[in-house]
Amino acid sequence: MICALVDNLFDLYLDGRLVESQARWIKSHLASCPTCAAKLAAWQKILRQLRTFPAQPAPPSFKADLKAALLNDKNAESTTDISVNLDLTPVRVPSFSLALGFLAFMLFVSGSVFGPGIPSQSSSGNATSVCVADPIPTGRPK
Amino acid sequence: MESTAAIDRLIETHSEKAYVTAYRLTGNQADACDLVQETFLRIIKKAELYDPAFDFGGWLHRILFRVYLNGRRSKERRREISLEPVTGNETDGTEHKSDPDESPEKIMENNELRDRISEALDTLAPDMRACVVLVDIEGCSYEQAAEALGWPVGSVSGRIFRARRILRNILRQTEGEQT
């Protein structure tokens, strides 16, 4: 039972992502359980191999083929000017959209300041306000 | 003319590193070349989206992983590849580099283990493999991997956990078969 629990925590233990008390608990278990210690050692060996996984060199014609493919694609899409595209400038903020948004906001604000406003914002306080409807219709028979 | 020079510069500076990562992701030369080519085409087309405030290599790395994940999702080429018969040493031209101070037995043992790890990696789903390549092979932190993949850190750690579990089970099985 404890071994299964420790087994689940191996990764976090090796990555140093456990709190100190958990790490200490696992360490003490490993000291007393040769099976778990062997499993951890085997996994450490695999992780070491992964970390030192050899980088594969590219085939000799790789760069030439890549260049040919990129240029080919460029020719196919002759409307796209790659030299402009590769000028890696920052993304510009669309100022027109911002101006339009600002204008819409100002219209909305001016509508609430100068216009009649929505009924719930009416501060006239008189009985004709749409919010204070007469609960008893006047033509009601008594 | 200027565009050709820009492409030359791009290839000279970044293609080899991109190939190394692409090879780790795909596990074979042909797919790695395709992945790099697709990534570079995407970079050229989307160059206006690049923000120079960030590292260009990191941006390329992110695009490479996205292209890999999208490509794998749509084509499911992994399945096709795993069904192909593997012939002798032609498996991807895997070169075994080893410490010259190690004994021949040790070198052979390490090479065998590397081959088994390589086969086990091929069984992983693309998203898990991407996480293993970033965290366990390239040594990124979970946070860096999450940034490269555009996922939350929790998604990366969950996939890493499951991927390692699968790798351990497969390697344990193959070890049992060998002994």
mmCIF file of C-alpha atoms in Angstrom:
data_model
loop_
_atom_site.group_PDB
_atom_site.id
_atom_site.type_symbol
_atom_site.label_atom_id
_atom_site.label_comp_id
_atom_site.label_asym_id
_atom_site.label_seq_id
_atom_site.Cartn_x
_atom_site.Cartn_y
_atom_site.Cartn_z
ATOM 1 C CA MET A 1 0.000 0.000 0.000
ATOM 2 C CA ILE A 2 2.702 2.462 1.010
ATOM 3 C CA CYS A 3 4.866 1.286 -1.882
ATOM 4 C CA ALA A 4 2.049 2.040 -4.364
ATOM 5 C CA LEU A 5 1.706 5.511 -2.876
ATOM 6 C CA VAL A 6 5.440 6.147 -3.093
ATOM 7 C CA ASP A 7 5.475 4.818 -6.651
ATOM 8 C CA ASN A 8 2.926 7.478 -7.631
ATOM 9 C CA LEU A 9 5.065 10.209 -6.126
ATOM 10 C CA PHE A 10 8.375 9.251 -7.761
ATOM 11 C CA ASP A 11 8.048 11.793 -10.555
ATOM 12 C CA LEU A 12 7.235 14.668 -8.279
ATOM 13 C CA TYR A 13 9.993 13.576 -5.907
ATOM 14 C CA LEU A 14 12.600 13.546 -8.667
ATOM 15 C CA ASP A 15 11.349 16.841 -10.076
ATOM 16 C CA GLY A 16 11.644 18.377 -6.608
ATOM 17 C CA ARG A 17 7.980 19.334 -6.636
ATOM 18 C CA LEU A 18 7.069 17.797 -3.268
ATOM 19 C CA VAL A 19 6.934 19.709 -0.010
ATOM 20 C CA GLU A 20 9.808 19.009 2.329
ATOM 21 C CA SER A 21 7.891 16.746 4.702
ATOM 22 C CA GLN A 22 6.659 14.555 1.810
ATOM 23 C CA ALA A 23 10.159 14.362 0.336
ATOM 24 C CA ARG A 24 11.561 13.345 3.740
ATOM 25 C CA TRP A 25 8.854 10.691 4.106
ATOM 26 C CA ILE A 26 9.696 9.208 0.697
ATOM 27 C CA LYS A 27 13.403 9.291 1.494
ATOM 28 C CA SER A 28 12.869 7.395 4.716
ATOM 29 C CA HIS A 29 10.670 4.843 2.926
ATOM 30 C CA LEU A 30 13.292 4.349 0.224
ATOM 31 C CA ALA A 31 15.907 3.711 2.887
ATOM 32 C CA SER A 32 13.841 0.849 4.284
ATOM 33 C CA CYS A 33 12.329 -0.576 1.066
ATOM 34 C CA PRO A 34 14.813 -2.061 -1.421
ATOM 35 C CA THR A 35 12.061 -2.732 -4.004
ATOM 36 C CA CYS A 36 11.049 0.925 -4.207
ATOM 37 C CA ALA A 37 14.708 1.998 -4.141
ATOM 38 C CA ALA A 38 15.400 -0.286 -7.118
ATOM 39 C CA LYS A 39 12.365 1.065 -9.006
ATOM 40 C CA LEU A 40 13.487 4.620 -8.380
ATOM 41 C CA ALA A 41 17.034 3.847 -9.514
ATOM 42 C CA ALA A 42 15.704 2.260 -12.723
ATOM 43 C CA TRP A 43 13.523 5.277 -13.422
ATOM 44 C CA GLN A 44 16.398 7.657 -12.699
ATOM 45 C CA LYS A 45 18.488 5.773 -15.234
ATOM 46 C CA ILE A 46 15.756 6.163 -17.865
ATOM 47 C CA LEU A 47 15.422 9.877 -17.108
ATOM 48 C CA ARG A 48 19.197 10.267 -17.434
ATOM 49 C CA GLN A 49 19.047 8.603 -20.838
ATOM 50 C CA LEU A 50 16.222 10.896 -21.890
ATOM 51 C CA ARG A 51 18.188 13.969 -20.792
ATOM 52 C CA THR A 52 21.179 12.862 -22.827
ATOM 53 C CA PHE A 53 19.166 11.716 -25.812
ATOM 54 C CA PRO A 54 21.448 12.278 -28.801
ATOM 55 C CA ALA A 55 20.563 15.138 -31.108
ATOM 56 C CA GLN A 56 20.169 13.882 -34.648
ATOM 57 C CA PRO A 57 22.195 15.797 -37.214
ATOM 58 C CA ALA A 58 20.195 16.988 -40.199
ATOM 59 C CA PRO A 59 20.780 15.179 -43.514
ATOM 60 C CA PRO A 60 23.328 16.856 -45.806
ATOM 61 C CA SER A 61 20.767 18.129 -48.293
ATOM 62 C CA PHE A 62 18.416 19.406 -45.579
ATOM 63 C CA LYS A 63 19.179 23.112 -45.841
ATOM 64 C CA ALA A 64 19.197 23.126 -49.645
ATOM 65 C CA ASP A 65 15.888 21.240 -49.789
ATOM 66 C CA LEU A 66 14.357 23.554 -47.214
ATOM 67 C CA LYS A 67 15.475 26.638 -49.119
ATOM 68 C CA ALA A 68 14.126 25.236 -52.382
ATOM 69 C CA ALA A 69 10.767 24.461 -50.736
ATOM 70 C CA LEU A 70 10.499 27.932 -49.189
ATOM 71 C CA LEU A 71 11.420 29.678 -52.430
ATOM 72 C CA ASN A 72 9.046 27.455 -54.341
ATOM 73 C CA ASP A 73 6.234 28.426 -52.042
ATOM 74 C CA LYS A 74 7.220 32.073 -52.390
ATOM 75 C CA ASN A 75 7.034 31.843 -56.175
ATOM 76 C CA ALA A 76 3.674 30.119 -55.962
ATOM 77 C CA GLU A 77 2.353 32.968 -53.887
ATOM 78 C CA SER A 78 3.899 35.776 -55.881
ATOM 79 C CA THR A 79 1.478 38.284 -54.390
ATOM 80 C CA THR A 80 3.123 37.921 -50.978
ATOM 81 C CA ASP A 81 6.237 39.999 -50.553
ATOM 82 C CA ILE A 82 8.389 37.903 -48.240
ATOM 83 C CA SER A 83 10.971 40.645 -47.739
ATOM 84 C CA VAL A 84 8.276 42.793 -46.213
ATOM 85 C CA ASN A 85 6.951 39.905 -44.151
ATOM 86 C CA LEU A 86 10.344 39.020 -42.795
ATOM 87 C CA ASP A 87 10.831 42.571 -41.597
ATOM 88 C CA LEU A 88 9.754 41.499 -38.131
ATOM 89 C CA THR A 89 8.118 44.668 -36.909
ATOM 90 C CA PRO A 90 5.860 44.728 -33.854
ATOM 91 C CA VAL A 91 2.145 44.304 -34.293
ATOM 92 C CA ARG A 92 0.561 47.736 -34.732
ATOM 93 C CA VAL A 93 -2.512 48.647 -32.738
ATOM 94 C CA PRO A 94 -5.388 49.273 -35.136
ATOM 95 C CA SER A 95 -5.892 52.955 -34.404
ATOM 96 C CA PHE A 96 -9.018 53.209 -36.560
ATOM 97 C CA SER A 97 -10.811 50.597 -34.459
ATOM 98 C CA LEU A 98 -9.757 52.399 -31.302
ATOM 99 C CA ALA A 99 -11.073 55.722 -32.613
ATOM 100 C CA LEU A 100 -14.353 54.113 -33.608
ATOM 101 C CA GLY A 101 -14.711 52.515 -30.189
ATOM 102 C CA PHE A 102 -13.995 55.820 -28.482
ATOM 103 C CA LEU A 103 -16.612 57.572 -30.631
ATOM 104 C CA ALA A 104 -19.218 54.929 -29.775
ATOM 105 C CA PHE A 105 -18.402 55.303 -26.101
ATOM 106 C CA MET A 106 -18.746 59.108 -26.252
ATOM 107 C CA LEU A 107 -22.096 58.782 -28.017
ATOM 108 C CA PHE A 108 -23.307 56.413 -25.324
ATOM 109 C CA VAL A 109 -22.135 58.717 -22.519
ATOM 110 C CA SER A 110 -23.627 61.837 -24.133
ATOM 111 C CA GLY A 111 -26.911 59.965 -24.631
ATOM 112 C CA SER A 112 -27.173 59.255 -20.928
ATOM 113 C CA VAL A 113 -26.171 62.787 -19.906
ATOM 114 C CA PHE A 114 -28.315 64.820 -22.303
ATOM 115 C CA GLY A 115 -30.989 62.356 -23.356
ATOM 116 C CA PRO A 116 -34.048 61.163 -21.509
ATOM 117 C CA GLY A 117 -32.118 58.289 -19.978
ATOM 118 C CA ILE A 118 -33.514 54.890 -19.251
ATOM 119 C CA PRO A 119 -36.646 54.807 -17.054
ATOM 120 C CA SER A 120 -34.946 53.362 -13.991
ATOM 121 C CA GLN A 121 -32.514 56.288 -13.937
ATOM 122 C CA SER A 122 -35.279 58.875 -13.839
ATOM 123 C CA SER A 123 -34.852 61.066 -10.742
ATOM 124 C CA SER A 124 -37.885 63.306 -11.175
ATOM 125 C CA GLY A 125 -39.581 61.786 -8.136
ATOM 126 C CA ASN A 126 -43.067 62.572 -9.400
ATOM 127 C CA ALA A 127 -45.835 60.034 -9.668
ATOM 128 C CA THR A 128 -45.791 60.041 -13.453
ATOM 129 C CA SER A 129 -42.527 58.161 -13.526
ATOM 130 C CA VAL A 130 -42.859 54.948 -15.450
ATOM 131 C CA CYS A 131 -41.378 53.099 -12.509
ATOM 132 C CA VAL A 132 -44.264 54.031 -10.226
ATOM 133 C CA ALA A 133 -47.169 52.539 -12.073
ATOM 134 C CA ASP A 134 -50.629 52.825 -10.479
ATOM 135 C CA PRO A 135 -51.256 49.377 -9.028
ATOM 136 C CA ILE A 136 -55.085 49.820 -9.171
ATOM 137 C CA PRO A 137 -56.458 50.686 -12.577
ATOM 138 C CA THR A 138 -58.757 53.728 -12.384
ATOM 139 C CA GLY A 139 -61.616 52.245 -14.375
ATOM 140 C CA ARG A 140 -61.932 49.290 -12.062
ATOM 141 C CA PRO A 141 -65.535 48.605 -10.784
ATOM 142 C CA LYS A 142 -65.867 48.756 -6.973
ATOM 143 C CA MET B 1 16.692 39.218 -53.945
ATOM 144 C CA GLU B 2 16.342 40.588 -50.463
ATOM 145 C CA SER B 3 13.784 37.953 -49.612
ATOM 146 C CA THR B 4 16.160 35.181 -50.692
ATOM 147 C CA ALA B 5 18.810 36.613 -48.388
ATOM 148 C CA ALA B 6 16.277 36.731 -45.547
ATOM 149 C CA ILE B 7 15.335 33.103 -46.151
ATOM 150 C CA ASP B 8 19.030 32.150 -46.225
ATOM 151 C CA ARG B 9 19.584 33.909 -42.918
ATOM 152 C CA LEU B 10 16.534 32.246 -41.386
ATOM 153 C CA ILE B 11 17.679 28.793 -42.510
ATOM 154 C CA GLU B 12 21.288 29.306 -41.441
ATOM 155 C CA THR B 13 20.367 30.561 -37.992
ATOM 156 C CA HIS B 14 17.456 28.375 -36.975
ATOM 157 C CA SER B 15 16.993 25.329 -39.173
ATOM 158 C CA GLU B 16 19.415 22.957 -37.441
ATOM 159 C CA LYS B 17 18.012 23.520 -33.964
ATOM 160 C CA ALA B 18 14.494 23.230 -35.331
ATOM 161 C CA TYR B 19 15.434 19.945 -36.991
ATOM 162 C CA VAL B 20 16.767 18.497 -33.738
ATOM 163 C CA THR B 21 13.489 19.236 -31.951
ATOM 164 C CA ALA B 22 11.434 18.092 -34.934
ATOM 165 C CA TYR B 23 13.309 14.805 -34.987
ATOM 166 C CA ARG B 24 12.687 14.283 -31.291
ATOM 167 C CA LEU B 25 8.999 14.876 -31.855
ATOM 168 C CA THR B 26 8.488 12.809 -34.953
ATOM 169 C CA GLY B 27 11.129 10.114 -34.451
ATOM 170 C CA ASN B 28 12.109 9.905 -38.114
ATOM 171 C CA GLN B 29 14.010 11.935 -40.656
ATOM 172 C CA ALA B 30 11.341 12.378 -43.333
ATOM 173 C CA ASP B 31 8.687 13.646 -40.933
ATOM 174 C CA ALA B 32 11.208 15.865 -39.162
ATOM 175 C CA CYS B 33 12.117 17.538 -42.491
ATOM 176 C CA ASP B 34 8.432 17.982 -43.310
ATOM 177 C CA LEU B 35 7.743 19.468 -39.899
ATOM 178 C CA VAL B 36 10.576 21.980 -40.165
ATOM 179 C CA GLN B 37 9.498 22.945 -43.669
ATOM 180 C CA GLU B 38 5.886 23.430 -42.584
ATOM 181 C CA THR B 39 7.031 25.483 -39.579
ATOM 182 C CA PHE B 40 9.242 27.760 -41.673
ATOM 183 C CA LEU B 41 6.465 28.299 -44.206
ATOM 184 C CA ARG B 42 4.155 29.249 -41.348
ATOM 185 C CA ILE B 43 6.766 31.635 -39.960
ATOM 186 C CA ILE B 44 7.170 33.393 -43.287
ATOM 187 C CA LYS B 45 3.428 33.727 -43.735
ATOM 188 C CA LYS B 46 2.794 34.903 -40.180
ATOM 189 C CA ALA B 47 5.924 37.025 -39.803
ATOM 190 C CA GLU B 48 3.893 40.160 -39.200
ATOM 191 C CA LEU B 49 2.537 38.614 -36.007
ATOM 192 C CA TYR B 50 5.995 38.282 -34.472
ATOM 193 C CA ASP B 51 6.583 40.614 -31.567
ATOM 194 C CA PRO B 52 10.302 41.566 -31.415
ATOM 195 C CA ALA B 53 9.966 42.066 -27.680
ATOM 196 C CA PHE B 54 10.162 38.262 -27.458
ATOM 197 C CA ASP B 55 12.931 35.890 -28.468
ATOM 198 C CA PHE B 56 12.586 34.764 -32.101
ATOM 199 C CA GLY B 57 13.889 31.265 -31.292
ATOM 200 C CA GLY B 58 11.201 30.845 -28.633
ATOM 201 C CA TRP B 59 8.511 31.973 -31.064
ATOM 202 C CA LEU B 60 9.774 29.508 -33.664
ATOM 203 C CA HIS B 61 9.830 26.760 -31.037
ATOM 204 C CA ARG B 62 6.204 27.479 -30.104
ATOM 205 C CA ILE B 63 5.107 27.417 -33.746
ATOM 206 C CA LEU B 64 6.996 24.162 -34.323
ATOM 207 C CA PHE B 65 5.106 22.464 -31.486
ATOM 208 C CA ARG B 66 1.742 23.853 -32.640
ATOM 209 C CA VAL B 67 2.356 22.686 -36.206
ATOM 210 C CA TYR B 68 3.356 19.263 -34.870
ATOM 211 C CA LEU B 69 0.274 18.925 -32.682
ATOM 212 C CA ASN B 70 -2.122 20.212 -35.350
ATOM 213 C CA GLY B 71 -0.558 18.043 -38.033
ATOM 214 C CA ARG B 72 -0.677 14.951 -35.894
ATOM 215 C CA ARG B 73 -4.215 15.564 -34.820
ATOM 216 C CA SER B 74 -5.466 15.991 -38.343
ATOM 217 C CA LYS B 75 -3.528 13.335 -40.190
ATOM 218 C CA GLU B 76 -2.900 10.710 -37.518
ATOM 219 C CA ARG B 77 0.324 9.921 -39.283
ATOM 220 C CA ARG B 78 1.700 8.313 -36.158
ATOM 221 C CA ARG B 79 -0.458 5.270 -36.742
ATOM 222 C CA GLU B 80 0.728 4.972 -40.323
ATOM 223 C CA ILE B 81 4.345 5.205 -39.257
ATOM 224 C CA SER B 82 4.059 2.609 -36.515
ATOM 225 C CA LEU B 83 2.663 0.136 -39.019
ATOM 226 C CA GLU B 84 5.617 0.530 -41.329
ATOM 227 C CA PRO B 85 8.177 -2.251 -41.048
ATOM 228 C CA VAL B 86 11.401 -1.034 -39.514
ATOM 229 C CA THR B 87 14.405 -2.284 -41.382
ATOM 230 C CA GLY B 88 17.714 -2.706 -39.670
ATOM 231 C CA ASN B 89 19.634 0.442 -38.830
ATOM 232 C CA GLU B 90 17.688 2.584 -41.185
ATOM 233 C CA THR B 91 15.335 3.472 -38.300
ATOM 234 C CA ASP B 92 15.821 7.043 -38.461
ATOM 235 C CA GLY B 93 19.597 6.924 -38.676
ATOM 236 C CA THR B 94 19.847 6.981 -34.929
ATOM 237 C CA GLU B 95 23.416 7.596 -33.960
ATOM 238 C CA HIS B 96 24.609 6.367 -30.610
ATOM 239 C CA LYS B 97 27.085 8.702 -29.076
ATOM 240 C CA SER B 98 28.737 7.532 -25.927
ATOM 241 C CA ASP B 99 31.325 8.415 -23.390
ATOM 242 C CA PRO B 100 34.720 7.108 -24.584
ATOM 243 C CA ASP B 101 35.628 6.211 -20.992
ATOM 244 C CA GLU B 102 32.713 3.792 -20.693
ATOM 245 C CA SER B 103 33.259 0.064 -21.103
ATOM 246 C CA PRO B 104 31.941 -1.559 -24.303
ATOM 247 C CA GLU B 105 29.369 -3.498 -22.266
ATOM 248 C CA LYS B 106 28.113 -0.308 -20.661
ATOM 249 C CA ILE B 107 27.931 1.444 -24.024
ATOM 250 C CA MET B 108 25.981 -1.451 -25.497
ATOM 251 C CA GLU B 109 23.626 -1.505 -22.531
ATOM 252 C CA ASN B 110 22.996 2.238 -22.842
ATOM 253 C CA ASN B 111 22.413 1.974 -26.582
ATOM 254 C CA GLU B 112 19.902 -0.810 -26.058
ATOM 255 C CA LEU B 113 18.116 1.220 -23.419
ATOM 256 C CA ARG B 114 18.049 4.229 -25.741
ATOM 257 C CA ASP B 115 16.517 2.128 -28.510
ATOM 258 C CA ARG B 116 13.866 0.833 -26.132
ATOM 259 C CA ILE B 117 13.127 4.367 -24.920
ATOM 260 C CA SER B 118 12.881 5.514 -28.520
ATOM 261 C CA GLU B 119 10.365 2.756 -29.301
ATOM 262 C CA ALA B 120 8.416 3.520 -26.145
ATOM 263 C CA LEU B 121 8.288 7.212 -27.112
ATOM 264 C CA ASP B 122 6.715 6.226 -30.427
ATOM 265 C CA THR B 123 3.750 4.756 -28.583
ATOM 266 C CA LEU B 124 2.920 8.028 -26.827
ATOM 267 C CA ALA B 125 0.121 10.269 -28.027
ATOM 268 C CA PRO B 126 1.426 13.458 -29.695
ATOM 269 C CA ASP B 127 0.446 15.730 -26.807
ATOM 270 C CA MET B 128 2.224 13.520 -24.278
ATOM 271 C CA ARG B 129 5.267 13.144 -26.500
ATOM 272 C CA ALA B 130 5.473 16.910 -26.887
ATOM 273 C CA CYS B 131 5.491 17.268 -23.097
ATOM 274 C CA VAL B 132 8.169 14.589 -22.655
ATOM 275 C CA VAL B 133 10.349 16.167 -25.353
ATOM 276 C CA LEU B 134 10.114 19.566 -23.713
ATOM 277 C CA VAL B 135 10.468 18.554 -20.068
ATOM 278 C CA ASP B 136 12.462 15.326 -20.016
ATOM 279 C CA ILE B 137 14.609 15.650 -23.135
ATOM 280 C CA GLU B 138 15.083 19.388 -23.588
ATOM 281 C CA GLY B 139 15.073 20.041 -19.830
ATOM 282 C CA CYS B 140 12.398 22.751 -19.776
ATOM 283 C CA SER B 141 10.497 23.452 -16.580
ATOM 284 C CA TYR B 142 6.769 22.687 -16.487
ATOM 285 C CA GLU B 143 6.110 26.413 -16.771
ATOM 286 C CA GLN B 144 8.308 26.828 -19.851
ATOM 287 C CA ALA B 145 6.694 23.786 -21.460
ATOM 288 C CA ALA B 146 3.245 25.178 -20.715
ATOM 289 C CA GLU B 147 4.219 28.452 -22.372
ATOM 290 C CA ALA B 148 5.599 26.715 -25.449
ATOM 291 C CA LEU B 149 2.492 24.602 -25.856
ATOM 292 C CA GLY B 150 0.016 27.305 -24.880
ATOM 293 C CA TRP B 151 -1.534 25.103 -22.199
ATOM 294 C CA PRO B 152 -2.011 25.576 -18.454
ATOM 295 C CA VAL B 153 0.784 24.179 -16.257
ATOM 296 C CA GLY B 154 -1.663 21.626 -14.830
ATOM 297 C CA SER B 155 -2.292 20.172 -18.290
ATOM 298 C CA VAL B 156 1.431 19.772 -18.849
ATOM 299 C CA SER B 157 2.071 18.137 -15.479
ATOM 300 C CA GLY B 158 -0.895 15.775 -15.970
ATOM 301 C CA ARG B 159 0.362 14.703 -19.375
ATOM 302 C CA ILE B 160 3.921 14.318 -18.110
ATOM 303 C CA PHE B 161 2.664 12.119 -15.284
ATOM 304 C CA ARG B 162 0.660 9.897 -17.642
ATOM 305 C CA ALA B 163 3.421 9.781 -20.258
ATOM 306 C CA ARG B 164 6.046 8.730 -17.713
ATOM 307 C CA ARG B 165 3.691 6.116 -16.357
ATOM 308 C CA ILE B 166 3.265 4.674 -19.855
ATOM 309 C CA LEU B 167 7.019 4.800 -20.530
ATOM 310 C CA ARG B 168 7.799 3.065 -17.253
ATOM 311 C CA ASN B 169 5.269 0.316 -17.899
ATOM 312 C CA ILE B 170 6.497 -0.281 -21.446
ATOM 313 C CA LEU B 171 10.149 -0.261 -20.444
ATOM 314 C CA ARG B 172 9.453 -2.560 -17.501
ATOM 315 C CA GLN B 173 7.675 -4.975 -19.848
ATOM 316 C CA THR B 174 10.421 -4.958 -22.470
ATOM 317 C CA GLU B 175 13.018 -5.404 -19.738
ATOM 318 C CA GLY B 176 11.051 -8.400 -18.457
ATOM 319 C CA GLU B 177 10.925 -9.843 -21.960
ATOM 320 C CA GLN B 178 14.664 -9.435 -22.415
ATOM 321 C CA THR B 179 15.667 -11.013 -19.092
#
